[in-house]
Short mmCIF file of C-alpha atoms and ligand atoms in Angstrom, two decimals:
data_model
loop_
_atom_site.label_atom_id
_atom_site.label_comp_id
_atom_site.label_asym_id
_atom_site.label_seq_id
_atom_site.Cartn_x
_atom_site.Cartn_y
_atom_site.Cartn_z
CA UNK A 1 -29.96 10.10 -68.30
CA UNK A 2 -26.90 12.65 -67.98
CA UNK A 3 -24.65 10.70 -65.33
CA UNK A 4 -23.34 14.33 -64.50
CA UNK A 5 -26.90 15.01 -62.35
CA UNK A 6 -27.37 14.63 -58.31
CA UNK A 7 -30.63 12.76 -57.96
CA UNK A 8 -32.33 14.21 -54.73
CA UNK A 9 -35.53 12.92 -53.44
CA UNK A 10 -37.02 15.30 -51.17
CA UNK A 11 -39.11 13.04 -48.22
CA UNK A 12 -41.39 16.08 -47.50
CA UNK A 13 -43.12 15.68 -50.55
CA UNK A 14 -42.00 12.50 -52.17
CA UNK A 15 -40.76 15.28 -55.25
CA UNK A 16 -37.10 13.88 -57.17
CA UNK A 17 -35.19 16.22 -59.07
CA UNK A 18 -31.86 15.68 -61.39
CA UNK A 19 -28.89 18.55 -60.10
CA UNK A 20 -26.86 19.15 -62.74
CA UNK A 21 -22.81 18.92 -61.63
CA UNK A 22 -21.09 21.76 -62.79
CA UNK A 23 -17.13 20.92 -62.87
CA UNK A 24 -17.94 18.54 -60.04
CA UNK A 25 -20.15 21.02 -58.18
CA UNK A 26 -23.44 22.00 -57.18
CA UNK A 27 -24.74 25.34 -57.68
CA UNK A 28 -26.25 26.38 -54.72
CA UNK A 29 -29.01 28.31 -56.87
CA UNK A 30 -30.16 24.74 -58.28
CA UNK A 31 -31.17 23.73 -54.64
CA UNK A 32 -33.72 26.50 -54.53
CA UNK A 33 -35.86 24.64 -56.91
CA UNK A 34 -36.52 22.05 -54.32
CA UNK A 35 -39.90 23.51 -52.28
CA UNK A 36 -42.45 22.23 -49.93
CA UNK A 37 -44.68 24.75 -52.07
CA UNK A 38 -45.07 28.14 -53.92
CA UNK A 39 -44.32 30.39 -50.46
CA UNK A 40 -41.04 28.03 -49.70
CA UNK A 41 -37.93 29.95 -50.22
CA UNK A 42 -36.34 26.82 -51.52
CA UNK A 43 -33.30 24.84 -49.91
CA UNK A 44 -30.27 26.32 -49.34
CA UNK A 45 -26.81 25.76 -48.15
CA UNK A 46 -25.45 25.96 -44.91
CA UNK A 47 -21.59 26.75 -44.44
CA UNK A 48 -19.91 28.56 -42.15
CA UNK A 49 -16.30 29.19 -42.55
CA UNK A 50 -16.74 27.72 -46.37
CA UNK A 51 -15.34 24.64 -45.85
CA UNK A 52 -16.79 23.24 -48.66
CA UNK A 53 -18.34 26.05 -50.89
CA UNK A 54 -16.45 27.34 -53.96
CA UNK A 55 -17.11 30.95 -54.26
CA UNK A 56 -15.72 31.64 -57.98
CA UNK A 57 -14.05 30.42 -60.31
CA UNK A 58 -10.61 30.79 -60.94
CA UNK A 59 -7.39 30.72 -63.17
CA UNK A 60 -4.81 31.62 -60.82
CA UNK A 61 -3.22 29.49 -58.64
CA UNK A 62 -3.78 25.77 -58.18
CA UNK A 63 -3.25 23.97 -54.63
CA UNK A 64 -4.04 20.16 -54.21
CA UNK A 65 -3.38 20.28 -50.37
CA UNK A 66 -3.11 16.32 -49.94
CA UNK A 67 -0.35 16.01 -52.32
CA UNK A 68 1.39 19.63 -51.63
CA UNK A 69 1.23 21.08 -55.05
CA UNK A 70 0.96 24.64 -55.19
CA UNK A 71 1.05 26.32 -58.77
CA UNK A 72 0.83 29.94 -60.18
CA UNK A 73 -1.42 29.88 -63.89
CA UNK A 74 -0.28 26.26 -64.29
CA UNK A 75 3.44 26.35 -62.91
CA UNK A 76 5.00 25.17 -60.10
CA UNK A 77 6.05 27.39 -57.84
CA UNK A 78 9.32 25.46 -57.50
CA UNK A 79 10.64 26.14 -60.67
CA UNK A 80 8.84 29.79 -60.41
CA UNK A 81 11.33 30.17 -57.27
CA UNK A 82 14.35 28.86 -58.78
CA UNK A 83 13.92 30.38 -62.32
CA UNK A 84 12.38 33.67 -61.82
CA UNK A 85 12.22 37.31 -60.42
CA UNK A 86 9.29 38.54 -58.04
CA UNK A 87 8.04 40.85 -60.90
CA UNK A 88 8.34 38.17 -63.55
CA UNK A 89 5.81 35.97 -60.89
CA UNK A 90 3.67 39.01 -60.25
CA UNK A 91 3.27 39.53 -64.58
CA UNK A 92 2.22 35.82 -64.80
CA UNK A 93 -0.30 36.20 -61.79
CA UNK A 94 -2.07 39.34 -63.43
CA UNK A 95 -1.58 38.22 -67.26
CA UNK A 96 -1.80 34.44 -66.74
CA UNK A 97 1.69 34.19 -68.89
CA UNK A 98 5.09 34.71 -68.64
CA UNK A 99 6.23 37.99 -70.15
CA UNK A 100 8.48 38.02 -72.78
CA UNK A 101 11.57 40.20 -72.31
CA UNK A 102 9.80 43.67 -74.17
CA UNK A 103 7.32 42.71 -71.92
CA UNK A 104 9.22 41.94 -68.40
CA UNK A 105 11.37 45.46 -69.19
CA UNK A 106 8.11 47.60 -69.71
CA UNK A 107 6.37 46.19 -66.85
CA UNK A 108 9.34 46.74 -64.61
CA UNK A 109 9.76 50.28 -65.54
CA UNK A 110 5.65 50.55 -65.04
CA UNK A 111 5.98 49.81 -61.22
CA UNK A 112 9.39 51.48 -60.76
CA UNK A 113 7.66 54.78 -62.28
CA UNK A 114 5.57 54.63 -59.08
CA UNK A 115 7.93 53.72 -55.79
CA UNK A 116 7.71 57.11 -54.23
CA UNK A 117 4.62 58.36 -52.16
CA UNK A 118 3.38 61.77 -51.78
CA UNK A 119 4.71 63.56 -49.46
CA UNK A 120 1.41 63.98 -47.82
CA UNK A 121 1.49 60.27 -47.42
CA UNK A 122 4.47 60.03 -45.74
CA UNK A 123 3.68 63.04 -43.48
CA UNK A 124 0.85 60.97 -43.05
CA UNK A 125 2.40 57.77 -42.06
CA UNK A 126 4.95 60.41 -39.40
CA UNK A 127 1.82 61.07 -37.47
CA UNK A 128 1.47 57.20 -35.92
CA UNK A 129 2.92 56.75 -32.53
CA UNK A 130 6.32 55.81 -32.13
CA UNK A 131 5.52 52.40 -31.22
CA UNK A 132 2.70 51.39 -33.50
CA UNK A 133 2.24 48.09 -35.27
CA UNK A 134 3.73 47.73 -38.43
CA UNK A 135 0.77 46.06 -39.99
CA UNK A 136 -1.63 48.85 -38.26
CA UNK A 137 0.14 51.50 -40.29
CA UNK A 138 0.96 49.31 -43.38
CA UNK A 139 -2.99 49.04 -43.68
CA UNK A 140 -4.09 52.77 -42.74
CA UNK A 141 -1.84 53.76 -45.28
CA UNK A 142 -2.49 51.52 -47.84
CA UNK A 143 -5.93 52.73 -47.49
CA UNK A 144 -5.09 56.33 -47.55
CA UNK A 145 -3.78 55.68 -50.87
CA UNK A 146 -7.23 55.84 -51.93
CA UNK A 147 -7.28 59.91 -51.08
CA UNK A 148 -4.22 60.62 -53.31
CA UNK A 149 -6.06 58.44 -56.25
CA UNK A 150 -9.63 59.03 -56.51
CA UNK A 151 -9.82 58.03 -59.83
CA UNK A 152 -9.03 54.90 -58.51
CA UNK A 153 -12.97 53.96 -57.97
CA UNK A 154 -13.48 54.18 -61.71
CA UNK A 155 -13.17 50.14 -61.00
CA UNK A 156 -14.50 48.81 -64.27
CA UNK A 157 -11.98 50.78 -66.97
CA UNK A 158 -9.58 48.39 -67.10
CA UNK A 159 -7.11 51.12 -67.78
CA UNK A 160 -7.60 52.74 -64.58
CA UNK A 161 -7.30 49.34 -63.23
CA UNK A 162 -3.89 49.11 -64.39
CA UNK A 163 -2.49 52.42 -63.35
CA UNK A 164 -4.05 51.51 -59.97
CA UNK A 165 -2.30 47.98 -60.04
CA UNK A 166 1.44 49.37 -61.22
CA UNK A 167 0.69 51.78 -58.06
CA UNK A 168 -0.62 49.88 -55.38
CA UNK A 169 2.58 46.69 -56.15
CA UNK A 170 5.11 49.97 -56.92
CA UNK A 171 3.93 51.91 -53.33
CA UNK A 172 3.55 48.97 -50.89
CA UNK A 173 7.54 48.32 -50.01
CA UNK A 174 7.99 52.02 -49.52
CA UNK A 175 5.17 51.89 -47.21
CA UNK A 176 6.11 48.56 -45.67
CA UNK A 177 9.86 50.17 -45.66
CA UNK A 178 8.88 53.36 -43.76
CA UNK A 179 6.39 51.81 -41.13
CA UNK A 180 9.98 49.90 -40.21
CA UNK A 181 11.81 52.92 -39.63
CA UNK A 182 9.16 54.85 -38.23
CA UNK A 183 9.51 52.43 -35.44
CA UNK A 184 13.35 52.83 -35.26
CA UNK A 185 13.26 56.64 -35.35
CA UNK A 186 14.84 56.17 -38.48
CA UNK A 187 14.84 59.33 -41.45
CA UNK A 188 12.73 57.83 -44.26
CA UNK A 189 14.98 56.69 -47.27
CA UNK A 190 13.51 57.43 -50.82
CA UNK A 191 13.40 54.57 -53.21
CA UNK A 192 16.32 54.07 -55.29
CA UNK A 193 14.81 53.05 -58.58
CA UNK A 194 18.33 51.74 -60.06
CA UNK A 195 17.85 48.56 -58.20
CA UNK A 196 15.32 45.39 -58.36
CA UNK A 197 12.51 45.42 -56.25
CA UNK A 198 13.82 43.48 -53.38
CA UNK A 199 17.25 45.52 -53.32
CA UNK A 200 15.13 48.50 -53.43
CA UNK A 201 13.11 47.42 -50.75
CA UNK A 202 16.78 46.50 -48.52
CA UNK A 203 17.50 50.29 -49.32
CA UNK A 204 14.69 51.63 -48.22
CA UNK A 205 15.18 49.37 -45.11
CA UNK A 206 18.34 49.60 -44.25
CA UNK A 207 20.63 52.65 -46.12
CA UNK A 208 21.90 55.20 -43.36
CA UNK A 209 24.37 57.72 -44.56
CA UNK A 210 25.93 55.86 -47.32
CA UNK A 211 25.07 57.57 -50.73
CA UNK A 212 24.19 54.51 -52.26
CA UNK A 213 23.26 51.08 -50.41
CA UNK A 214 25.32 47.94 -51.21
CA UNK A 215 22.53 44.95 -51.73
CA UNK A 216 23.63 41.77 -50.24
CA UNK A 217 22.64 39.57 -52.91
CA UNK A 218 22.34 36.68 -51.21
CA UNK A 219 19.76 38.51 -48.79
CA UNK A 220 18.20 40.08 -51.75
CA UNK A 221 17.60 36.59 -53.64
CA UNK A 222 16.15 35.10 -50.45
CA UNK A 223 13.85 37.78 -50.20
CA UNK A 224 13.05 37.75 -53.88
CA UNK A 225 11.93 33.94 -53.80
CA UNK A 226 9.81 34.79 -50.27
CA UNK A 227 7.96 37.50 -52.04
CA UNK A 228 7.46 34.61 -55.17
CA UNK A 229 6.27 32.22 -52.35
CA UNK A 230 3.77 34.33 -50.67
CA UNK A 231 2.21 36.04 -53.82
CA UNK A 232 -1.08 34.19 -54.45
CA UNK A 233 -2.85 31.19 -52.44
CA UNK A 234 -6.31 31.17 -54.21
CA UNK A 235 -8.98 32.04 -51.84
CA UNK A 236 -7.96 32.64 -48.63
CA UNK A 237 -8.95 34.80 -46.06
CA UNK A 238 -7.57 38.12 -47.11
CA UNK A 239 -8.06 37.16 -50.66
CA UNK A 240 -11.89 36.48 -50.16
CA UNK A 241 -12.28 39.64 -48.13
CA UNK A 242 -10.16 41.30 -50.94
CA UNK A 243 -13.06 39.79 -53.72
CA UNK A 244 -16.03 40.74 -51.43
CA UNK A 245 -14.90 44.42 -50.62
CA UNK A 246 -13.99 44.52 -54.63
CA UNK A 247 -17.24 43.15 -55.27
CA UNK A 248 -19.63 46.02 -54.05
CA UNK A 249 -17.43 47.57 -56.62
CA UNK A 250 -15.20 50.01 -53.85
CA UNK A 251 -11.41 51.37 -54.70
CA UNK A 252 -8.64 48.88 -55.35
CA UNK A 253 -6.54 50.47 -52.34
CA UNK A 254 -8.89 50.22 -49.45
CA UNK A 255 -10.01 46.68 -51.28
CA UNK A 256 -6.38 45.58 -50.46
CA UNK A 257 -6.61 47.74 -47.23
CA UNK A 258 -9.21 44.90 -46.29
CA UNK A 259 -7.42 42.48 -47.46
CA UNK A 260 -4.58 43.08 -45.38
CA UNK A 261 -6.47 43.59 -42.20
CA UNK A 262 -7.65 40.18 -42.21
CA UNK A 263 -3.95 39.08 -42.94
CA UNK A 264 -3.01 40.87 -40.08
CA UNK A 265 -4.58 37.98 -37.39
CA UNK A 266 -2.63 35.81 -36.12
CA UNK A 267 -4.96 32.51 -37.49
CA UNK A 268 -3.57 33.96 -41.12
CA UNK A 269 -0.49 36.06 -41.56
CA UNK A 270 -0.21 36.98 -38.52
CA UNK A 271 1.01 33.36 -37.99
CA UNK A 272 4.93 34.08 -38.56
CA UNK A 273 4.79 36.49 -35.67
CA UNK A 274 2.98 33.96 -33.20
CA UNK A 275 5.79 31.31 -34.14
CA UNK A 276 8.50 33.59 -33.10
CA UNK A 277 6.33 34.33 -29.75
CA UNK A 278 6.30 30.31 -29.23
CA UNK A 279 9.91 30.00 -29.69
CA UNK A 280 10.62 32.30 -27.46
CA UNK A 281 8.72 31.24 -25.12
CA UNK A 282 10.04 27.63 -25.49
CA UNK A 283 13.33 28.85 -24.59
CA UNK A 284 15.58 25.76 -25.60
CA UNK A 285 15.48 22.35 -27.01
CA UNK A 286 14.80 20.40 -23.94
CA UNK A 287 11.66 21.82 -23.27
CA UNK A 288 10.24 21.36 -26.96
CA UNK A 289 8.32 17.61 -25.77
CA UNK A 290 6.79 19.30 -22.47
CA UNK A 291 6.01 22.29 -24.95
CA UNK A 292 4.34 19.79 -27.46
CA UNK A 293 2.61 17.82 -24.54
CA UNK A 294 0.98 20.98 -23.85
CA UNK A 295 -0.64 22.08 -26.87
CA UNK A 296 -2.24 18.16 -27.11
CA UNK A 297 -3.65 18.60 -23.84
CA UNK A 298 -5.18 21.77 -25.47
CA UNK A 299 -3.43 24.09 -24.18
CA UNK A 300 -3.07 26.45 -27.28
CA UNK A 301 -1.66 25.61 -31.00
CA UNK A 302 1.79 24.88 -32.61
CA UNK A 303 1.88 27.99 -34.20
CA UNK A 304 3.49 27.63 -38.17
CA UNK A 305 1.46 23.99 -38.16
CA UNK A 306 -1.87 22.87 -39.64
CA UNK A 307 -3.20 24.08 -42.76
CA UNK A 308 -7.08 24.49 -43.73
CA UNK A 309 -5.89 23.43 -47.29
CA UNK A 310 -2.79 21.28 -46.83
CA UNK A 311 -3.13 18.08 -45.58
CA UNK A 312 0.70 17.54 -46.27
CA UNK A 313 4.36 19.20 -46.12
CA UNK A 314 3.24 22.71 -47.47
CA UNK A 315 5.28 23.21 -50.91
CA UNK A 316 6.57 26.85 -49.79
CA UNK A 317 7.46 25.44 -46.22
CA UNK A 318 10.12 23.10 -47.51
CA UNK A 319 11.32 26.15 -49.96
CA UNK A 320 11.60 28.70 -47.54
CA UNK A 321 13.58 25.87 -45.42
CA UNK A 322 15.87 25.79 -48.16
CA UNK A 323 16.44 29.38 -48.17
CA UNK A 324 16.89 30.54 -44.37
CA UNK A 325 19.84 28.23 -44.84
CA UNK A 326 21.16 30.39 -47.12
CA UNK A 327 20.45 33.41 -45.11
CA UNK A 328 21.58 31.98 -42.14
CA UNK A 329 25.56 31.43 -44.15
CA UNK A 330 25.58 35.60 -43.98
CA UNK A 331 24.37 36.28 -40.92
CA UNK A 332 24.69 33.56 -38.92
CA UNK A 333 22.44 30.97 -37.62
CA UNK A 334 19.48 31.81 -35.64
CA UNK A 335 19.30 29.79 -32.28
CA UNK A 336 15.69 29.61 -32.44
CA UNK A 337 16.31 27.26 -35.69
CA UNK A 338 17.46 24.66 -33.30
CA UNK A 339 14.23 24.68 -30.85
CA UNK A 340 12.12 24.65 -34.60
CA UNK A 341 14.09 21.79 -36.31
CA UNK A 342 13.25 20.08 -33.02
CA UNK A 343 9.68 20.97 -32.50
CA UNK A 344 8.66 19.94 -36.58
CA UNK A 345 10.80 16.64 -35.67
CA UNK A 346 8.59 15.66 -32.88
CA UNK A 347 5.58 16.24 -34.46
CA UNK A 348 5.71 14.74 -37.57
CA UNK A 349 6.29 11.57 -35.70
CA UNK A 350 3.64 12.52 -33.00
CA UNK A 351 0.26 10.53 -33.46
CA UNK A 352 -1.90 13.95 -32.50
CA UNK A 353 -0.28 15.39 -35.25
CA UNK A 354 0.25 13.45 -37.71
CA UNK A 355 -3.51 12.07 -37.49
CA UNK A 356 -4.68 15.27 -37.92
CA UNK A 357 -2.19 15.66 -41.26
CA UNK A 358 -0.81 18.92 -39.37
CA UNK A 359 2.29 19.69 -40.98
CA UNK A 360 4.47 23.05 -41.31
CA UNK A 361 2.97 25.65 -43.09
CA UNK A 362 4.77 28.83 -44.96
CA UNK A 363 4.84 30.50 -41.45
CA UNK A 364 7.10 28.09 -39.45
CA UNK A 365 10.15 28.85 -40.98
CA UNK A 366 10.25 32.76 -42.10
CA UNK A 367 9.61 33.75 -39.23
CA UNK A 368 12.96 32.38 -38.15
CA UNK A 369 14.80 33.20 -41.16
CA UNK A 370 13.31 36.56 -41.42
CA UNK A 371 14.62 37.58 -37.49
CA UNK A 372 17.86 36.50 -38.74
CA UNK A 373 17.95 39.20 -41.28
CA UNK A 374 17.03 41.75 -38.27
CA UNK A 375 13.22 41.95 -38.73
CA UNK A 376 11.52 42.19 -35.42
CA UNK A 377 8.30 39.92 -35.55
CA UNK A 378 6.00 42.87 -35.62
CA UNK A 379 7.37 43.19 -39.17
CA UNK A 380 6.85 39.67 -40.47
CA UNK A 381 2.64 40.44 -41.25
CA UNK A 382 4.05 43.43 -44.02
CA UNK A 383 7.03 41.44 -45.14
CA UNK A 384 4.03 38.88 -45.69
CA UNK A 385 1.71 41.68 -47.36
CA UNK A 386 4.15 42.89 -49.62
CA UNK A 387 3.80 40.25 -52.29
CA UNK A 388 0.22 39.12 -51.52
CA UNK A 389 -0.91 42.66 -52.76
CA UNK A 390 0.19 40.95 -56.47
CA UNK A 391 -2.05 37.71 -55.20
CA UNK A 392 -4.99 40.26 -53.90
CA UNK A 393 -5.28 42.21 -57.10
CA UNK A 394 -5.01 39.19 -59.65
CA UNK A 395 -7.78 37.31 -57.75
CA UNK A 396 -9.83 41.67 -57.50
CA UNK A 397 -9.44 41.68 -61.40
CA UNK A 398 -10.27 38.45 -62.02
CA UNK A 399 -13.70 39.01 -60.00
CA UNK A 400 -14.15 42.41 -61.96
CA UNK A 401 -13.99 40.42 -65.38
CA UNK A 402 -16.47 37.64 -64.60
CA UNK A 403 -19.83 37.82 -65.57
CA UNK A 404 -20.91 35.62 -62.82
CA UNK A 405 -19.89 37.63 -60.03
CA UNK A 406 -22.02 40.35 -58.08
CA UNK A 407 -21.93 41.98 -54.96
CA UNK A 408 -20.68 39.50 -52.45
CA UNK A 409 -23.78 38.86 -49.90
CA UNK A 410 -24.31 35.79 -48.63
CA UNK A 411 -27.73 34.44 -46.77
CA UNK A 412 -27.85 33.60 -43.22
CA UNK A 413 -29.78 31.20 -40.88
CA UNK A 414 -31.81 33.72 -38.42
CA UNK A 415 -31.95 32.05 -35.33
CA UNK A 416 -33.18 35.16 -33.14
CA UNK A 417 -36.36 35.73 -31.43
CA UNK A 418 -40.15 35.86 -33.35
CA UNK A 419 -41.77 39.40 -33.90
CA UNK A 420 -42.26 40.89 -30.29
CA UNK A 421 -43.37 44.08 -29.01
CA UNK A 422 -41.45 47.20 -28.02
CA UNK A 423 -41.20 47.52 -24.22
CA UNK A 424 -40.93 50.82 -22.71
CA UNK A 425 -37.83 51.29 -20.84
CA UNK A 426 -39.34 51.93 -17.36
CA UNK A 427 -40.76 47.85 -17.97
CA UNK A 428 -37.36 46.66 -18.90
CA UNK A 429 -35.77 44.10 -16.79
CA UNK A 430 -38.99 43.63 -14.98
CA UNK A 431 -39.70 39.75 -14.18
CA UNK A 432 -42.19 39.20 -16.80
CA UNK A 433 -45.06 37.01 -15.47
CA UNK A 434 -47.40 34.81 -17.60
N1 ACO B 1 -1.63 22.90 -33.27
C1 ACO B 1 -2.33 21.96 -32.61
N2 ACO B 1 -3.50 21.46 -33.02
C2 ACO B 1 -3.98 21.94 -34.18
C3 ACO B 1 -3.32 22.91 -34.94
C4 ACO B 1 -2.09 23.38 -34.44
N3 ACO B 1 -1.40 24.30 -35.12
N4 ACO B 1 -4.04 23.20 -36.03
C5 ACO B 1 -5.13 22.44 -35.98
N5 ACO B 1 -5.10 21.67 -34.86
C6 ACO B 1 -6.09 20.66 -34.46
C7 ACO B 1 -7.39 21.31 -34.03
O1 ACO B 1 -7.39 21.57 -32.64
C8 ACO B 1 -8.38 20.23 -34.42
O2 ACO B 1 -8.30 19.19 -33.48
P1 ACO B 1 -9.64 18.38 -33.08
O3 ACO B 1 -10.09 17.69 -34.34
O4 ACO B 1 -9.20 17.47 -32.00
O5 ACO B 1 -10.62 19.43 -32.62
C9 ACO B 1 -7.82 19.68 -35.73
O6 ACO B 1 -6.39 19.90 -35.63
C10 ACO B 1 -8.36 20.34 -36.98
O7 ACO B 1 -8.10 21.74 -36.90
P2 ACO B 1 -9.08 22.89 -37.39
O8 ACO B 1 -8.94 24.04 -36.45
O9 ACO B 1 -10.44 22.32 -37.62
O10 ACO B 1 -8.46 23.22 -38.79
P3 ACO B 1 -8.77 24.51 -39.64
O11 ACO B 1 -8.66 24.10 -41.06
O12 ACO B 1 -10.05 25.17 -39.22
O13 ACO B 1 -7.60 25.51 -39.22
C11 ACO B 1 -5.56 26.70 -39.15
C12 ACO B 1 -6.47 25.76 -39.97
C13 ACO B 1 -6.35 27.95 -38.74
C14 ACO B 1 -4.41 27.14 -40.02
C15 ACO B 1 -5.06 25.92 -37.91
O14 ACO B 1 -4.34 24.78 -38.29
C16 ACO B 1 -4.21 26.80 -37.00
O15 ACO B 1 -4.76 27.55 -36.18
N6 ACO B 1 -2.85 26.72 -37.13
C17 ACO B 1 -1.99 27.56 -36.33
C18 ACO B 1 -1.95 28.96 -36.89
C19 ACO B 1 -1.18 29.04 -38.18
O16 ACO B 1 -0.05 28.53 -38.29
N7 ACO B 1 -1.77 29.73 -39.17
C20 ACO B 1 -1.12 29.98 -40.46
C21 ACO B 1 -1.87 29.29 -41.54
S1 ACO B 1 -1.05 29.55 -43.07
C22 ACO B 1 -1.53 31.12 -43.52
O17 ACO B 1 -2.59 31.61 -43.26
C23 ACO B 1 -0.55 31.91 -44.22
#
């Protein structure tokens, strides 16, 4: 008998049949062969929030969450931080290799060829209210993209799919840049398409009158190896909206659109901002154990902690550690960093905590390090969507290319009332009487 088989006897009707594992799984479509008789629908599986349901299969990114390895096509994103560009990390996550240089210099000049936005766009992204979210406009606009492209739902010609791809990673900081100085009253700033794409992205930010904007490269490294640490984390929430949406076969930019709006909550990207809420709220060191007492009596969440993967110190956590320190030697240290160092302190040594392997996540410290470079929070979601766009369309190719895949559309237990009949609405609300 193949050992790789589930044997499952089914006690209604005394029936055994041998599963087949696939790579350790079961496919859910196997179960429907197990029936009480001819009218049965067959078994099926029952999952909500898919905490144990693989959805596709994948060559992207690998994540073992109990150890706290994270790797892009097969590398660790260590050395991917300390070795390599954003753009070199994004080639890798759409190609599955590294580019050589030929390759690095064409794909470079690909997405610089398309920073700008139409001017319709940006006249576009003038009309939001002075005050508007970052991430609200980040995603209306990222969607509107799809009006200036409608080519762009010619989804399976892989060639449109690239111009789409060198557009959507090329447009997003010039989006992300504006929605930042939309809120500051700020002119817009073209892209200046002499410098890297972080620097480029610091221009857009940042550059008042000066004719050309002097990149702090210290800042612009930091930033660089956040975008590289953010890019990809298999499927996630945005990224599995990002695959369904793709999947009924709609545009690449409101695809990422979706994708970004379910970043945008604060269980998911929307994380970074929360923590910076929580500090603030803390106020100073000495109140981080009556803080901490708090959220054990259930009283909310340690915002930047727990992980529905990582079970352990998240890889990009102790990373982006690493590099706020390096911000903070240019622009000084953020107090908050204090109330944080203290907060992770106590609970890694707190039993609530460390029982339920709740550790810091990539949220806990960018927050922190981002505010230091003079982000408000409301910014931290974009800075976050920025890179994951790369992640988003990787995974939204991937899905195009594999045979398997169709229209997302997953089956639901009804648990609503039998077939009734109408009830005229002069008899509604009446006490109905046996
Ligand atoms: N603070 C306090 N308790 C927590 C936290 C936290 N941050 N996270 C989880 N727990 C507790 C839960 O209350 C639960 O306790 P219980 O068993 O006594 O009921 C237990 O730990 C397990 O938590 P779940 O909610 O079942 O874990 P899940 O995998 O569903 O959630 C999540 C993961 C959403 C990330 C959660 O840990 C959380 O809300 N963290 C705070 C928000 C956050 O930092 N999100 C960013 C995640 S990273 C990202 O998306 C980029």
């Amino acid at each position: 008998m193949d050992k790789e088989t589930l044997n499952i006897v089914d006690r209604r009707t005394d029936a055994a049949y041998d599963l087949p594992l696939y790579k350790g799984t079961l496919r859910a479509m196997d179960l429907r062969r197990i029936k009480t008789g001819p009218e049965d629908f067959g078994v099926m599986t029952y999952d909500p929030a898919f905490l144990n349901t693989a959805s596709c299969q994948s060559a992207i990114t690998f994540i073992d969450g109990d150890k706290g390895i994270l790797r892009y096509r097969g590398y660790p994103v260590e050395q991917l931080a300390e070795n390599c560009t954003f753009l070199e990390v994004a080639y890798l996550l759409l190609h599955g290799e590294l580019p050589t240089a030929v390759e690095l210099r064409q794909w470079i000049a690909g997405i610089t060829r398309h920073t700008m936005l139409h001017e319709t766009t940006k006249k576009f992204l003038e009309g939001f209210r002075y005050d508007a979210h970052p991430m609200g406009m980040f995603i209306s606009t990222v969607a509107a993209l799809s009006t200036v492209y409608p080519e762009a739902r010619h989804v399976l010609d892989p060639e449109v799919r690239r111009l789409q791809i060198l557009r959507l990673i090329g447009k997003v900081p010039t989006i992300a840049a504006y929605t930042y100085r939309h809120n500051l009253g700020f002119p817009y700033v073209y892209p200046d398409n002499d410098l890297s794409y972080a620097e480029n992205f610091m221009n857009m930010l940042w550059r008042m009158v000066e004719p050309k904007y002097q990149v702090n490269p210290v800042l612009a490294r930091a930033l660089d190896i956040l975008f590289i640490l953010h890019a990809d984390h298999e499927q996630n929430c945005s990224t599995n909206v990002m695959r369904a949406v793709g999947s009924a076969q709609a545009d690449p930019f409101v695809a990422t659109a979706a994708a970004a709006a379910a970043l945008s909550g604060p269980l998911h990207g929307g994380a970074n901002e929360e923590v910076l809420r929580m500090l603030d709220e803390i106020e100073t060191k000495d109140r981080v154990p009556a803080f901490i007492d708090n959220v054990k009596s259930g009283n909310g969440k340690l915002m930047g902690f727990g992980h529905r993967v990582y079970k352990n110190y998240d890889p990009r956590a102790r990373i982006i550690k690493w590099a706020a320190g390096k911000v903070f030697e240019v622009t000084g240290k953020n107090p908050k960093l204090e109330i944080a160092l203290e907060l992770e302190r106590i609970a890694l040594e707190d039993e609530y905590f460390v029982k339920r392997k709740l550790y810091p996540n990539v949220d806990f410290y960018s927050g922190i390090m981002y505010q230091a470079m003079g982000f408000r929070p409301e910014m931290f979601t974009v800075l976050f969507a920025i890179p994951r766009t790369v992640g988003w369309l990787a995974q939204w190719q991937e899905m195009l290319e594999d045979p398997e895949q169709k229209i997302a559309r997953p089956r639901q237990i009804y648990t609503g009332h039998e077939a009734r009949d109408f009830v005229p609405l002069e008899r509604r609300g009446a006490t109905v009487t046996a």
